[in-house]
Amino acid sequence: MEIGFYPGCSLKGTSSEYAQSTLALAKAFDINLKEITDWNCCGATAAHNLNHELAMALPARVLALAEKDGMTEIVVPCAACYNRLTVTQHELNQDEELKDKVSRILQMPLSGNLQILNVMQFIDKYIADKIEEKVVKPFDHKVVCYYGCLLVRPQNILKFDRLEDPQSMDTLMKKIGADSMDWGYKTECCGAGFSVSRTDIVAKLSGKIVKDASDRGAEAIIVACPMCQSNLDMRRPQINSYLQMNIQTPVMYITQAIGLAVGLTKEEVGLKKLFVAPTFA
């Protein structure tokens, strides 16, 4: 089976372990994720704050290229990319005049029928039914699942999971043997793009998330967003300094956790790239 794949900038750079574990997990289930030809940046948080047409054109070009490649659905692991591509497709499908204008700018047709899947939707659709029979090393650990802001908002467009108390990631973690605990920080903001310009804000916001996970006895925080992972993991020195504590709860991608459970090695899921290393893996 072959499905389209949009890695976005993060999975080609700072979050290469997310790409590595996603591709390895797909391969373990006989799925080939094929990269969209000549894809570009989706514009992330910057473009739609500055120029509406540019903010539409950047993700629209990605969608048009996928259609040109003959793809009918694509997997988009980055939560920010998934959000931008889905919101853009929705807005263009609601405004035919704008869609025609963007299509002329791109000099490519745009049907607006491409199915866009985030990583949980992809796993749920193609892997979830086979997970339990392929588990060779149950992920027998207490975890909390952190969804962040962009996987569930705006709900009327994304139509993915429950707004305040999403369950998709928790359900998948239970399938591999994890004790996925209930907690109140599932969709709280980590500080997102302030990671570079205002690390003090990230330390404060992410510190609350990390401390609550630690207080509940979580052995790992499970995520599906490169920015969330980066803020909670890479900014741990700033977080620990803000909290005046030394919290060593690791932050893992859901693809890494599931990958380990179905027999992939630490190297295959890129575990060594984490700043706070899991002591149990």
CSV table of C-alpha atoms in Angstrom, one decimal:
chain,number,residue,atom,x,y,z
A,1,MET,CA,0.0,0.0,0.0
A,2,GLU,CA,1.3,3.5,-0.8
A,3,ILE,CA,0.0,6.8,0.7
A,4,GLY,CA,1.2,10.3,0.2
A,5,PHE,CA,3.5,11.9,2.8
A,6,TYR,CA,4.1,15.5,3.7
A,7,PRO,CA,7.0,15.7,6.2
A,8,GLY,CA,7.0,19.5,6.4
A,9,CYS,CA,10.2,21.4,7.5
A,10,SER,CA,10.4,20.1,11.1
A,11,LEU,CA,10.5,16.5,10.1
A,12,LYS,CA,13.3,17.2,7.7
A,13,GLY,CA,15.3,19.1,10.4
A,14,THR,CA,14.9,19.4,14.1
A,15,SER,CA,12.4,16.5,14.4
A,16,SER,CA,14.0,14.0,12.1
A,17,GLU,CA,13.3,11.3,14.7
A,18,TYR,CA,9.6,11.9,14.2
A,19,ALA,CA,10.0,11.3,10.5
A,20,GLN,CA,12.2,8.3,11.1
A,21,SER,CA,9.8,6.6,13.5
A,22,THR,CA,6.7,7.4,11.4
A,23,LEU,CA,8.3,5.9,8.3
A,24,ALA,CA,9.6,2.9,10.2
A,25,LEU,CA,6.2,2.3,11.8
A,26,ALA,CA,4.5,2.5,8.4
A,27,LYS,CA,7.0,0.0,6.9
A,28,ALA,CA,6.4,-2.4,9.8
A,29,PHE,CA,2.8,-2.5,8.6
A,30,ASP,CA,3.7,-2.8,4.9
A,31,ILE,CA,2.7,0.8,4.1
A,32,ASN,CA,5.0,2.9,1.9
A,33,LEU,CA,4.7,6.7,2.6
A,34,LYS,CA,5.6,8.5,-0.5
A,35,GLU,CA,6.8,12.1,-0.2
A,36,ILE,CA,5.0,14.7,-2.3
A,37,THR,CA,7.2,15.8,-5.2
A,38,ASP,CA,8.8,19.3,-4.8
A,39,TRP,CA,6.8,20.1,-1.6
A,40,ASN,CA,7.4,23.5,0.1
A,41,CYS,CA,6.9,25.0,3.6
A,42,CYS,CA,3.3,25.3,4.7
A,43,GLY,CA,3.9,28.8,6.1
A,44,ALA,CA,3.5,27.5,9.6
A,45,THR,CA,2.6,30.3,12.1
A,46,ALA,CA,4.3,33.2,10.3
A,47,ALA,CA,2.6,33.5,6.9
A,48,HIS,CA,-1.0,33.7,8.1
A,49,ASN,CA,-0.1,36.5,10.5
A,50,LEU,CA,1.3,38.6,7.7
A,51,ASN,CA,-0.3,37.9,4.3
A,52,HIS,CA,-3.5,36.1,3.7
A,53,GLU,CA,-2.9,35.2,0.1
A,54,LEU,CA,0.6,33.9,0.8
A,55,ALA,CA,-0.8,31.9,3.8
A,56,MET,CA,-3.3,30.3,1.4
A,57,ALA,CA,-0.9,29.8,-1.5
A,58,LEU,CA,1.9,28.0,0.4
A,59,PRO,CA,-0.2,25.1,1.7
A,60,ALA,CA,-2.4,25.2,-1.4
A,61,ARG,CA,0.7,24.5,-3.5
A,62,VAL,CA,1.4,21.4,-1.4
A,63,LEU,CA,-2.1,20.2,-1.9
A,64,ALA,CA,-2.0,20.8,-5.6
A,65,LEU,CA,1.3,19.0,-6.0
A,66,ALA,CA,-0.1,16.0,-4.1
A,67,GLU,CA,-3.0,15.9,-6.5
A,68,LYS,CA,-0.6,16.3,-9.4
A,69,ASP,CA,1.2,13.2,-8.1
A,70,GLY,CA,-2.0,11.3,-8.3
A,71,MET,CA,-2.5,11.1,-4.5
A,72,THR,CA,-5.9,10.9,-3.0
A,73,GLU,CA,-4.8,11.1,0.7
A,74,ILE,CA,-1.7,12.3,2.5
A,75,VAL,CA,-0.3,11.8,6.0
A,76,VAL,CA,0.8,14.9,7.7
A,77,PRO,CA,2.5,14.1,11.1
A,78,CYS,CA,3.3,17.7,12.1
A,79,ALA,CA,0.3,19.2,14.0
A,80,ALA,CA,1.0,22.7,12.7
A,81,CYS,CA,1.3,21.5,9.1
A,82,TYR,CA,-1.9,19.4,9.4
A,83,ASN,CA,-3.7,22.4,10.8
A,84,ARG,CA,-2.5,24.8,8.1
A,85,LEU,CA,-3.2,22.4,5.2
A,86,THR,CA,-6.7,21.4,6.5
A,87,VAL,CA,-7.8,25.0,7.3
A,88,THR,CA,-6.5,26.2,3.9
A,89,GLN,CA,-8.4,23.4,2.0
A,90,HIS,CA,-11.6,24.3,4.0
A,91,GLU,CA,-11.3,28.0,3.3
A,92,LEU,CA,-10.7,27.5,-0.4
A,93,ASN,CA,-13.6,25.0,-0.7
A,94,GLN,CA,-15.8,27.6,0.9
A,95,ASP,CA,-14.7,30.4,-1.5
A,96,GLU,CA,-14.6,29.3,-5.2
A,97,GLU,CA,-13.4,32.8,-6.3
A,98,LEU,CA,-10.4,32.7,-3.9
A,99,LYS,CA,-9.7,29.1,-4.9
A,100,ASP,CA,-9.6,30.1,-8.6
A,101,LYS,CA,-7.3,33.0,-7.7
A,102,VAL,CA,-4.9,30.8,-5.8
A,103,SER,CA,-5.0,28.2,-8.5
A,104,ARG,CA,-4.0,30.9,-11.1
A,105,ILE,CA,-1.2,32.1,-8.8
A,106,LEU,CA,0.1,28.5,-8.5
A,107,GLN,CA,-0.6,27.8,-12.2
A,108,MET,CA,-1.9,24.4,-11.1
A,109,PRO,CA,-5.5,23.0,-10.8
A,110,LEU,CA,-6.8,22.4,-7.3
A,111,SER,CA,-9.8,20.1,-6.7
A,112,GLY,CA,-10.0,20.4,-2.9
A,113,ASN,CA,-10.8,16.7,-2.6
A,114,LEU,CA,-7.5,15.4,-1.1
A,115,GLN,CA,-7.9,13.6,2.2
A,116,ILE,CA,-5.6,15.0,4.9
A,117,LEU,CA,-4.7,12.7,7.8
A,118,ASN,CA,-2.9,13.6,11.0
A,119,VAL,CA,-0.8,10.9,12.5
A,120,MET,CA,-3.5,9.5,14.8
A,121,GLN,CA,-6.0,9.4,11.9
A,122,PHE,CA,-3.4,7.5,9.8
A,123,ILE,CA,-2.7,5.0,12.6
A,124,ASP,CA,-6.3,4.6,13.4
A,125,LYS,CA,-7.3,4.0,9.7
A,126,TYR,CA,-4.5,1.7,8.6
A,127,ILE,CA,-2.7,0.3,11.6
A,128,ALA,CA,-4.8,0.3,14.8
A,129,ASP,CA,-6.7,-3.0,14.0
A,130,LYS,CA,-3.4,-4.8,13.6
A,131,ILE,CA,-1.4,-3.3,16.5
A,132,GLU,CA,-2.3,-5.7,19.3
A,133,GLU,CA,-1.4,-8.8,17.2
A,134,LYS,CA,2.0,-7.3,16.4
A,135,VAL,CA,2.9,-6.1,19.9
A,136,VAL,CA,6.0,-8.1,21.0
A,137,LYS,CA,7.1,-5.8,23.8
A,138,PRO,CA,4.1,-4.2,25.6
A,139,PHE,CA,4.7,-0.6,26.4
A,140,ASP,CA,3.9,-1.2,30.1
A,141,HIS,CA,4.4,2.3,31.4
A,142,LYS,CA,2.3,5.1,33.0
A,143,VAL,CA,2.0,7.9,30.4
A,144,VAL,CA,0.1,11.1,29.8
A,145,CYS,CA,-1.0,12.0,26.3
A,146,TYR,CA,-0.4,15.6,25.3
A,147,TYR,CA,-2.3,16.8,22.2
A,148,GLY,CA,-1.4,20.6,22.3
A,149,CYS,CA,-3.5,23.3,20.6
A,150,LEU,CA,-3.4,22.5,16.9
A,151,LEU,CA,-4.7,19.0,16.5
A,152,VAL,CA,-8.2,19.8,17.8
A,153,ARG,CA,-8.6,23.5,17.0
A,154,PRO,CA,-10.6,25.0,15.3
A,155,GLN,CA,-12.9,22.0,15.9
A,156,ASN,CA,-15.6,23.1,13.3
A,157,ILE,CA,-13.0,22.7,10.6
A,158,LEU,CA,-10.7,19.9,11.7
A,159,LYS,CA,-13.5,17.8,13.1
A,160,PHE,CA,-11.0,15.7,14.9
A,161,ASP,CA,-11.6,14.3,18.4
A,162,ARG,CA,-13.1,16.0,21.4
A,163,LEU,CA,-12.1,19.7,21.9
A,164,GLU,CA,-11.2,19.7,25.6
A,165,ASP,CA,-10.7,16.0,26.3
A,166,PRO,CA,-9.4,14.3,23.2
A,167,GLN,CA,-9.1,10.5,23.4
A,168,SER,CA,-7.5,9.2,20.1
A,169,MET,CA,-3.9,9.1,21.4
A,170,ASP,CA,-5.0,7.6,24.7
A,171,THR,CA,-6.8,4.8,22.9
A,172,LEU,CA,-3.8,4.0,20.8
A,173,MET,CA,-1.5,3.9,23.8
A,174,LYS,CA,-3.8,1.5,25.6
A,175,LYS,CA,-3.6,-0.8,22.6
A,176,ILE,CA,0.1,-1.2,23.2
A,177,GLY,CA,-0.2,-1.9,26.9
A,178,ALA,CA,0.3,1.6,28.4
A,179,ASP,CA,-1.5,3.0,31.4
A,180,SER,CA,-2.7,6.2,29.8
A,181,MET,CA,-3.7,8.4,32.7
A,182,ASP,CA,-6.3,11.1,32.7
A,183,TRP,CA,-5.0,14.6,33.3
A,184,GLY,CA,-6.0,18.3,32.8
A,185,TYR,CA,-3.2,19.5,30.5
A,186,LYS,CA,-4.0,17.6,27.3
A,187,THR,CA,-4.6,20.7,25.2
A,188,GLU,CA,-2.9,23.5,27.2
A,189,CYS,CA,-0.5,25.6,25.1
A,190,CYS,CA,3.2,24.8,25.5
A,191,GLY,CA,4.3,28.3,24.2
A,192,ALA,CA,4.6,27.2,20.6
A,193,GLY,CA,6.6,29.6,18.4
A,194,PHE,CA,7.9,31.5,21.4
A,195,SER,CA,10.5,28.8,21.8
A,196,VAL,CA,13.3,31.0,20.4
A,197,SER,CA,12.2,34.6,21.1
A,198,ARG,CA,10.7,34.2,24.6
A,199,THR,CA,12.0,31.1,26.3
A,200,ASP,CA,10.8,32.5,29.6
A,201,ILE,CA,7.2,32.2,28.4
A,202,VAL,CA,7.9,28.6,27.1
A,203,ALA,CA,9.5,27.7,30.5
A,204,LYS,CA,6.4,28.9,32.4
A,205,LEU,CA,3.7,27.3,30.1
A,206,SER,CA,5.6,24.1,29.4
A,207,GLY,CA,6.7,23.9,33.0
A,208,LYS,CA,3.1,23.6,34.2
A,209,ILE,CA,2.6,20.7,31.8
A,210,VAL,CA,5.8,18.9,32.7
A,211,LYS,CA,5.3,19.3,36.4
A,212,ASP,CA,1.7,18.0,36.4
A,213,ALA,CA,2.9,15.0,34.4
A,214,SER,CA,5.6,14.3,36.9
A,215,ASP,CA,3.4,14.9,39.9
A,216,ARG,CA,1.0,12.2,38.5
A,217,GLY,CA,3.9,9.7,38.2
A,218,ALA,CA,4.0,9.6,34.4
A,219,GLU,CA,7.0,7.8,33.1
A,220,ALA,CA,6.6,9.6,29.7
A,221,ILE,CA,4.7,12.4,28.0
A,222,ILE,CA,3.4,11.2,24.6
A,223,VAL,CA,3.1,13.8,21.8
A,224,ALA,CA,2.3,14.2,18.1
A,225,CYS,CA,3.7,17.6,17.4
A,226,PRO,CA,7.3,18.6,16.7
A,227,MET,CA,6.9,22.0,18.4
A,228,CYS,CA,5.3,20.6,21.5
A,229,GLN,CA,8.0,17.9,21.7
A,230,SER,CA,10.7,20.5,21.2
A,231,ASN,CA,9.4,22.9,23.9
A,232,LEU,CA,8.8,20.1,26.5
A,233,ASP,CA,12.0,18.3,25.8
A,234,MET,CA,14.7,20.6,24.5
A,235,ARG,CA,13.7,23.5,26.8
A,236,ARG,CA,13.9,21.3,29.9
A,237,PRO,CA,16.9,23.2,31.3
A,238,GLN,CA,14.8,26.4,31.2
A,239,ILE,CA,11.8,24.6,32.5
A,240,ASN,CA,13.7,23.1,35.4
A,241,SER,CA,15.3,26.4,36.2
A,242,TYR,CA,11.8,28.1,36.2
A,243,LEU,CA,10.4,25.3,38.4
A,244,GLN,CA,13.5,25.1,40.6
A,245,MET,CA,13.2,21.3,40.2
A,246,ASN,CA,15.0,18.6,38.3
A,247,ILE,CA,12.2,16.8,36.3
A,248,GLN,CA,13.4,14.1,34.0
A,249,THR,CA,10.1,12.8,32.5
A,250,PRO,CA,10.9,12.1,28.8
A,251,VAL,CA,8.8,13.3,25.9
A,252,MET,CA,8.2,10.7,23.2
A,253,TYR,CA,6.4,10.8,19.9
A,254,ILE,CA,3.5,8.4,19.7
A,255,THR,CA,5.2,6.7,16.7
A,256,GLN,CA,8.3,6.0,18.8
A,257,ALA,CA,6.2,4.4,21.6
A,258,ILE,CA,4.2,2.2,19.2
A,259,GLY,CA,7.3,1.4,17.2
A,260,LEU,CA,9.1,0.1,20.3
A,261,ALA,CA,6.0,-2.0,21.2
A,262,VAL,CA,5.9,-3.7,17.8
A,263,GLY,CA,9.5,-4.6,17.9
A,264,LEU,CA,11.4,-1.7,16.3
A,265,THR,CA,14.7,-0.9,17.9
A,266,LYS,CA,15.7,2.3,19.7
A,267,GLU,CA,17.8,3.2,16.7
A,268,GLU,CA,15.0,2.6,14.2
A,269,VAL,CA,12.7,5.0,16.0
A,270,GLY,CA,15.4,7.6,16.6
A,271,LEU,CA,15.3,7.5,20.4
A,272,LYS,CA,18.8,8.8,20.9
A,273,LYS,CA,17.8,12.3,19.6
A,274,LEU,CA,15.7,13.0,22.7
A,275,PHE,CA,17.3,15.4,25.1
A,276,VAL,CA,15.7,13.7,28.1
A,277,ALA,CA,16.3,10.0,27.4
A,278,PRO,CA,13.8,7.4,28.6
A,279,THR,CA,15.5,5.2,31.2
A,280,PHE,CA,13.2,2.3,30.5
A,281,ALA,CA,14.0,1.9,26.7
